[in-house]
Coordinates of C-alpha atoms and ligand atoms in Angstrom, one line a residue:
M1 CA 80.7 -50.8 206.8
A2 CA 81.8 -47.3 207.6
Y3 CA 81.1 -45.8 204.2
Q4 CA 78.9 -46.6 201.2
V5 CA 80.5 -45.3 198.0
T6 CA 79.3 -45.4 194.4
L7 CA 82.1 -46.7 192.2
I8 CA 81.7 -46.0 188.4
P9 CA 84.6 -47.9 186.7
G10 CA 84.0 -46.1 183.3
D11 CA 85.4 -47.0 179.9
G12 CA 88.8 -47.8 178.3
I13 CA 91.4 -47.8 181.1
G14 CA 88.7 -46.8 183.6
P15 CA 88.0 -50.3 185.0
E16 CA 91.8 -50.9 185.5
V17 CA 92.6 -47.6 187.2
S18 CA 89.3 -47.8 189.2
D19 CA 90.2 -51.3 190.4
A20 CA 93.6 -50.0 191.5
A21 CA 92.0 -47.1 193.5
R22 CA 89.6 -49.6 195.1
R23 CA 92.4 -51.9 196.2
V24 CA 94.4 -49.0 197.7
L25 CA 91.4 -47.5 199.5
D26 CA 90.5 -51.0 200.8
A27 CA 94.0 -51.3 202.2
T28 CA 93.3 -48.2 204.5
G29 CA 91.0 -50.6 206.5
L30 CA 88.2 -48.0 206.6
G31 CA 85.7 -50.6 205.4
I32 CA 84.3 -48.9 202.3
A33 CA 81.2 -50.7 200.8
W34 CA 81.4 -50.2 197.0
D35 CA 78.2 -49.8 195.1
V36 CA 79.4 -50.5 191.6
R37 CA 77.4 -48.7 188.8
E38 CA 77.7 -48.1 185.1
A39 CA 78.0 -44.8 183.2
G40 CA 79.5 -43.8 179.8
L41 CA 79.9 -46.0 176.8
T42 CA 79.7 -49.2 178.9
A43 CA 76.2 -48.0 180.1
L44 CA 75.1 -46.9 176.7
E45 CA 75.9 -50.4 175.3
S46 CA 74.2 -52.4 178.2
Q47 CA 71.4 -50.0 179.3
G48 CA 70.9 -47.6 176.3
D49 CA 71.8 -44.5 178.4
V50 CA 75.2 -42.9 179.2
L51 CA 73.9 -41.9 182.6
P52 CA 71.3 -44.5 183.8
G53 CA 68.8 -43.5 186.4
E54 CA 70.0 -46.2 188.8
T55 CA 73.6 -44.8 188.7
L56 CA 72.3 -41.3 189.6
A57 CA 70.0 -42.7 192.3
S58 CA 73.0 -44.6 193.8
L59 CA 75.1 -41.3 193.9
K60 CA 72.2 -39.4 195.4
R61 CA 71.7 -42.2 198.0
N62 CA 75.4 -42.6 198.9
K63 CA 76.3 -38.9 198.4
V64 CA 79.8 -39.8 197.4
G65 CA 81.2 -41.4 194.3
L66 CA 84.5 -42.4 192.6
K67 CA 84.3 -42.3 188.8
G68 CA 86.6 -43.6 186.2
P69 CA 87.0 -41.8 182.8
M70 CA 84.3 -42.2 180.2
T71 CA 84.7 -42.5 176.4
T72 CA 82.6 -39.9 174.7
P73 CA 80.3 -41.8 172.2
I74 CA 80.9 -40.7 168.6
G75 CA 77.9 -38.9 167.1
S76 CA 75.6 -36.2 168.4
G77 CA 72.6 -36.5 170.6
F78 CA 74.3 -38.1 173.6
R79 CA 74.0 -36.1 176.8
S80 CA 77.2 -35.4 178.5
V81 CA 77.8 -37.6 181.6
N82 CA 79.7 -34.8 183.3
V83 CA 77.1 -32.1 182.6
G84 CA 74.3 -34.5 183.7
L85 CA 76.1 -35.3 187.0
R86 CA 76.9 -31.6 187.6
Q87 CA 73.3 -30.6 187.1
A88 CA 71.7 -33.5 189.0
L89 CA 73.9 -33.2 192.0
G90 CA 74.5 -29.4 191.9
L91 CA 78.3 -30.0 191.8
Y92 CA 79.3 -26.4 192.3
A93 CA 82.9 -26.8 193.4
N94 CA 85.6 -28.2 191.3
L95 CA 88.6 -29.2 193.4
R96 CA 92.0 -29.6 191.7
P97 CA 95.1 -30.0 193.9
G98 CA 98.5 -29.8 192.3
K99 CA 101.4 -31.2 194.4
S100 CA 104.8 -32.0 193.1
L101 CA 105.9 -35.6 193.5
A102 CA 109.6 -36.5 193.5
G103 CA 110.2 -38.7 190.5
V104 CA 107.6 -37.1 188.2
Q105 CA 109.2 -35.1 185.3
S106 CA 108.5 -31.4 185.5
V107 CA 110.3 -28.1 185.2
F108 CA 108.7 -27.1 188.5
H109 CA 109.6 -28.5 192.0
D110 CA 107.9 -28.3 195.4
I111 CA 104.6 -27.1 194.1
D112 CA 101.7 -27.5 196.5
L113 CA 98.7 -25.6 195.3
V114 CA 94.9 -26.2 195.3
V115 CA 92.7 -24.7 192.6
I116 CA 89.0 -24.4 193.5
R117 CA 86.8 -23.5 190.6
E118 CA 83.2 -22.4 190.6
N119 CA 81.5 -25.0 188.4
L120 CA 78.0 -23.8 187.6
E121 CA 78.0 -20.2 186.4
G122 CA 80.4 -17.5 185.2
M123 CA 81.2 -17.8 181.5
Y124 CA 79.8 -21.3 181.3
T125 CA 76.1 -20.8 181.8
G126 CA 75.5 -21.9 178.2
I127 CA 73.5 -18.8 177.5
E128 CA 74.7 -17.9 174.0
F129 CA 73.2 -16.2 170.9
D130 CA 74.8 -17.1 167.5
A131 CA 75.9 -14.4 165.1
G132 CA 73.3 -13.4 162.6
T133 CA 70.3 -14.9 164.5
T134 CA 67.1 -13.0 165.3
E135 CA 67.7 -13.7 169.0
A136 CA 71.2 -12.2 168.8
A137 CA 69.9 -9.1 167.0
E138 CA 67.2 -8.6 169.8
V139 CA 69.8 -9.0 172.5
I140 CA 72.1 -6.6 170.8
D141 CA 69.3 -4.0 170.4
A142 CA 68.3 -4.3 174.0
I143 CA 71.9 -3.8 175.1
N144 CA 72.5 -0.9 172.8
E145 CA 69.5 0.9 174.2
R146 CA 70.9 0.7 177.7
S147 CA 74.7 0.8 177.2
A148 CA 77.0 3.7 176.2
T149 CA 79.3 1.1 174.6
K150 CA 77.6 -0.2 171.4
I151 CA 77.7 -3.7 170.0
G152 CA 77.9 -4.2 166.2
P153 CA 75.1 -6.2 164.5
S154 CA 77.4 -9.0 163.4
A155 CA 78.4 -10.1 167.0
A156 CA 77.8 -13.4 168.7
I157 CA 76.9 -13.1 172.3
S158 CA 77.9 -15.2 175.4
I159 CA 76.5 -14.2 178.7
K160 CA 78.6 -14.2 181.9
V161 CA 76.6 -14.6 185.1
I162 CA 78.0 -14.1 188.6
T163 CA 75.7 -14.3 191.5
P164 CA 76.4 -13.3 195.2
E165 CA 75.0 -16.6 196.5
N166 CA 77.2 -18.8 194.3
S167 CA 80.3 -16.6 194.8
R168 CA 79.8 -16.8 198.6
R169 CA 79.3 -20.5 198.4
I170 CA 82.5 -21.3 196.4
V171 CA 84.6 -19.0 198.6
E172 CA 83.1 -20.5 201.7
Y173 CA 84.0 -23.9 200.3
A174 CA 87.6 -22.7 199.7
F175 CA 88.0 -21.5 203.3
A176 CA 86.4 -24.6 204.8
Y177 CA 88.7 -26.7 202.7
A178 CA 91.7 -24.6 203.8
R179 CA 90.7 -25.0 207.5
A180 CA 90.0 -28.7 207.3
N181 CA 93.2 -29.4 205.5
G182 CA 95.7 -27.3 207.4
R183 CA 96.2 -24.8 204.6
R184 CA 97.5 -21.3 205.4
Q185 CA 96.1 -18.9 202.8
V186 CA 93.3 -18.4 200.3
T187 CA 93.7 -16.2 197.2
A188 CA 90.7 -15.0 195.2
V189 CA 91.5 -14.8 191.5
H190 CA 89.4 -12.3 189.3
K191 CA 89.5 -9.6 186.7
A192 CA 87.6 -7.0 188.8
N193 CA 89.7 -4.1 187.4
I194 CA 88.0 -4.6 184.0
M195 CA 84.7 -6.5 184.8
K196 CA 83.8 -4.2 187.7
F197 CA 80.3 -5.5 188.2
A198 CA 80.5 -9.3 187.7
D199 CA 84.1 -9.9 189.0
G200 CA 83.7 -7.0 191.3
L201 CA 80.8 -8.8 193.0
F202 CA 82.8 -12.0 193.2
L203 CA 85.7 -10.1 194.9
R204 CA 83.4 -8.3 197.4
E205 CA 81.8 -11.6 198.4
A206 CA 85.2 -13.2 198.8
Q207 CA 86.4 -10.3 201.0
A208 CA 83.3 -10.6 203.2
V209 CA 83.7 -14.4 203.6
A210 CA 87.4 -13.9 204.4
E211 CA 86.5 -11.8 207.4
R212 CA 84.8 -14.8 209.0
Y213 CA 88.0 -16.9 208.7
P214 CA 90.6 -14.8 210.6
D215 CA 92.8 -17.9 211.1
I216 CA 93.4 -18.2 207.3
A217 CA 95.3 -15.4 205.4
F218 CA 93.5 -13.9 202.5
N219 CA 94.6 -11.9 199.4
D220 CA 93.4 -11.5 195.8
R221 CA 95.1 -11.4 192.4
I222 CA 94.1 -10.3 188.9
V223 CA 94.0 -13.5 186.8
D224 CA 96.7 -12.5 184.3
N225 CA 99.1 -11.4 187.1
M226 CA 98.2 -14.7 188.9
C227 CA 99.4 -16.7 185.9
M228 CA 102.7 -14.8 185.8
Q229 CA 103.2 -15.2 189.6
L230 CA 102.5 -18.9 189.4
M231 CA 105.4 -19.2 187.0
Q232 CA 107.7 -17.0 189.0
K233 CA 106.9 -17.6 192.7
P234 CA 104.4 -20.4 193.1
Q235 CA 105.6 -21.0 196.7
D236 CA 103.8 -17.7 197.7
Y237 CA 100.4 -19.3 197.0
D238 CA 98.3 -22.0 198.6
V239 CA 94.6 -22.3 197.9
L240 CA 93.3 -20.4 194.9
V241 CA 89.5 -19.8 194.4
M242 CA 88.0 -18.3 191.3
P243 CA 85.1 -18.2 188.8
N244 CA 84.5 -20.9 186.2
L245 CA 86.6 -19.8 183.2
Y246 CA 89.6 -18.8 185.1
G247 CA 89.4 -22.0 187.1
D248 CA 89.2 -24.1 184.0
I249 CA 92.4 -22.6 182.7
L250 CA 94.4 -22.3 185.9
S251 CA 93.6 -25.8 187.1
D252 CA 95.2 -27.2 183.9
L253 CA 98.1 -24.8 184.2
V254 CA 98.7 -26.1 187.7
A255 CA 98.3 -29.8 186.6
G256 CA 100.9 -29.1 183.9
M257 CA 103.3 -27.7 186.6
V258 CA 103.2 -31.0 188.6
G259 CA 103.5 -33.4 185.7
G260 CA 100.2 -33.5 183.9
L261 CA 97.4 -36.0 183.2
G262 CA 98.8 -39.2 184.8
V263 CA 99.1 -37.7 188.3
A264 CA 96.3 -35.1 188.5
P265 CA 93.2 -35.9 190.7
S266 CA 90.0 -33.9 191.0
G267 CA 86.7 -33.7 192.9
N268 CA 83.3 -32.1 192.1
I269 CA 81.4 -31.2 195.2
G270 CA 77.8 -30.2 195.7
P271 CA 75.2 -30.0 198.5
D272 CA 73.7 -33.4 197.4
G273 CA 76.8 -35.3 196.7
A274 CA 80.4 -35.3 195.5
V275 CA 82.1 -37.2 192.7
F276 CA 85.9 -37.7 192.5
E277 CA 87.8 -38.6 189.3
A278 CA 91.1 -38.4 187.5
I279 CA 91.3 -35.6 185.0
H280 CA 92.6 -37.8 182.2
G281 CA 90.3 -39.6 179.7
S282 CA 89.7 -43.2 178.9
A283 CA 93.0 -43.6 176.8
P284 CA 91.4 -46.4 174.7
S285 CA 94.8 -47.3 173.1
H286 CA 96.1 -48.5 176.5
A287 CA 92.9 -50.3 177.6
G288 CA 93.1 -53.9 178.7
K289 CA 97.0 -53.9 178.5
N290 CA 97.7 -53.4 182.2
E291 CA 99.9 -50.4 181.4
A292 CA 97.8 -47.3 182.5
N293 CA 99.1 -45.2 185.3
P294 CA 96.7 -45.6 188.3
T295 CA 98.1 -42.6 190.2
A296 CA 95.5 -39.9 189.3
M297 CA 92.7 -42.2 190.1
I298 CA 94.3 -43.3 193.4
L299 CA 95.0 -39.7 194.4
S300 CA 91.3 -38.9 193.5
G301 CA 90.4 -41.6 196.0
A302 CA 92.6 -39.9 198.6
L303 CA 90.8 -36.6 197.9
M304 CA 87.5 -38.5 198.5
L305 CA 88.9 -39.7 201.9
R306 CA 89.7 -36.0 202.8
H307 CA 86.1 -35.1 201.8
L308 CA 84.8 -37.8 204.1
G309 CA 87.0 -36.4 206.9
E310 CA 89.4 -39.3 206.8
R311 CA 92.5 -37.1 206.7
E312 CA 94.9 -39.6 208.2
A313 CA 93.9 -42.3 205.8
A314 CA 94.2 -39.9 202.9
E315 CA 97.8 -39.0 204.0
R316 CA 98.7 -42.7 204.2
V317 CA 97.5 -43.2 200.6
E318 CA 99.3 -40.0 199.4
G319 CA 102.5 -40.9 201.3
A320 CA 102.6 -44.4 199.8
V321 CA 102.0 -43.1 196.2
A322 CA 104.8 -40.5 196.7
E323 CA 107.2 -43.2 198.1
V324 CA 106.6 -45.6 195.2
I325 CA 107.0 -42.8 192.5
A326 CA 110.1 -41.4 194.3
A327 CA 111.7 -44.9 194.3
G328 CA 111.0 -45.1 190.6
R329 CA 111.2 -48.9 190.4
D330 CA 107.5 -50.0 190.4
V331 CA 106.1 -47.3 188.2
T332 CA 104.2 -47.4 184.9
Y333 CA 106.0 -46.5 181.6
D334 CA 104.9 -42.9 181.5
L335 CA 106.6 -42.2 184.8
R336 CA 110.0 -43.5 183.6
P337 CA 112.5 -41.1 182.1
D338 CA 113.1 -43.6 179.2
R339 CA 109.3 -44.3 178.9
D340 CA 110.3 -47.9 178.1
P341 CA 107.3 -50.2 178.7
R342 CA 109.6 -53.3 178.8
K343 CA 111.3 -52.0 182.0
A344 CA 108.1 -50.5 183.5
A345 CA 105.7 -52.0 186.1
G346 CA 102.1 -52.6 185.0
T347 CA 99.0 -51.0 186.5
T348 CA 98.6 -53.9 188.9
G349 CA 102.3 -54.1 189.8
M350 CA 102.4 -50.4 190.7
T351 CA 99.2 -50.8 192.7
E352 CA 100.7 -53.7 194.6
A353 CA 103.7 -51.6 195.4
I354 CA 101.6 -48.8 196.7
V355 CA 99.5 -51.2 198.9
A356 CA 102.8 -52.6 200.3
A357 CA 104.2 -49.1 201.0
M358 CA 101.0 -48.3 203.0
G359 CA 102.0 -51.1 205.4
S360 CA 105.6 -49.9 205.8
Ligands
NAD1 P1 93.1 -39.2 177.3 O1 93.3 -38.5 178.6 O2 92.3 -40.4 177.4 O3 94.5 -39.5 176.7 C1 95.5 -38.5 176.3 C2 96.9 -39.1 176.3 O4 97.3 -39.3 177.7 C3 97.0 -40.4 175.6 O5 98.2 -40.4 174.9 C4 97.0 -41.4 176.7 O6 97.8 -42.5 176.3 C5 97.7 -40.7 177.9 N1 97.1 -41.1 179.2 C6 95.9 -40.6 179.7 N2 95.7 -41.2 180.9 C7 96.7 -42.0 181.1 C8 97.1 -42.9 182.2 N3 96.3 -43.0 183.3 N4 98.2 -43.7 182.1 C9 99.0 -43.5 181.0 N5 98.7 -42.7 179.9 C10 97.6 -42.0 180.0 O7 92.4 -38.1 176.3 P2 91.8 -38.3 174.9 O8 92.6 -39.3 174.1 O9 91.6 -37.0 174.3 O10 90.4 -38.9 175.1 C11 90.0 -40.3 175.1 C12 88.6 -40.5 175.5 O11 88.4 -40.0 176.9 C13 87.6 -39.6 174.6 O12 86.4 -40.3 174.4 C14 87.4 -38.4 175.5 O13 86.1 -37.8 175.3 C15 87.3 -39.0 176.9 N6 87.6 -38.1 178.1 C16 86.9 -38.4 179.2 C17 87.2 -37.6 180.3 C18 86.4 -37.9 181.6 O14 85.6 -38.9 181.6 N7 86.5 -37.2 182.7 C19 88.2 -36.6 180.3 C20 88.9 -36.4 179.2 C21 88.6 -37.2 178.0

């Protein structure tokens, strides 16, 4: 077998859309050996843990995984599978391509963007001090001693952390991705005009990395202006790289521009592994009905192939998906203008059509 890949089917519609992705990736003929493991509610019920050690060990061993959506167990005290995976595998890069597909309803057309988000620091370090606590008061006092701008005693505090190492690493990833995938330009997105130190540092590191990639164009945009420009002239942009919070928001913005949940793939990449997944959840009301749209999961599989260096196979998968959606005959209900489930293909029917299109 050429590749050993951890497959986590997940919960709700997860097993159905994961099975669809597996069938399509098998049809590439690459010979992927699937190491099927549990996580999420399914794992909690059978093994008492939402992220069992054997699943993590499999991901660490294989260094690449394809993950279905998980149902978040009701009640507190459960560790988050996504946070657990991010920490254990150091998944610092969140990769979110947004490409228009003919046949998918959207007010935008011909979008072809890639959002690369720093996943581990920025505004999401989790370092927070609640209003009215002793810790918050101590932090406020320490800041007021050192800062000309004073903070009132009733404030809650969240700490934003930007480091040169992690800024360099995410921008390097963006340029390497651009080069490996034939992209023409990288744009660094920031707010360095206001956050001169934290975002200023990010921007300086981005500029330094860009000098080492003379074959890829580079520019930068302030995040609010970036949002407006994406609405007005998205064709001017290509790969966008940014700190955590901006990436969280802009990646959903771009997903919305190309048709939303059903068609949006993603990847989380780190030095010790990479996990690819659809951005949608487990959609429990559709589970077991053979009606979920498998596109996002299949396109996540294609992203995984690109990560493995199998660009040609990835293009075959993406081409077949695009062909089936454009034809509009063998698509799930959510891709039909009338959203009529009686006229729609099921998950398996759409998957079979995609596999057939790969051979054509
Ligand atoms: P959801 O994404 O599961 O569903 C939102 C809406 O989109 C629903 O109406 C659903 O019918 C529709 N939808 C989503 N994916 C679809 C698909 N492939 N085909 C057709 N329709 C689809 O979000 P939710 O309802 O807020 O969450 C359900 C569960 O999933 C929750 O337990 C939530 O915590 C979890 N969740 C998990 C992930 C993940 O594992 N990455 C992400 C988001 C939500």
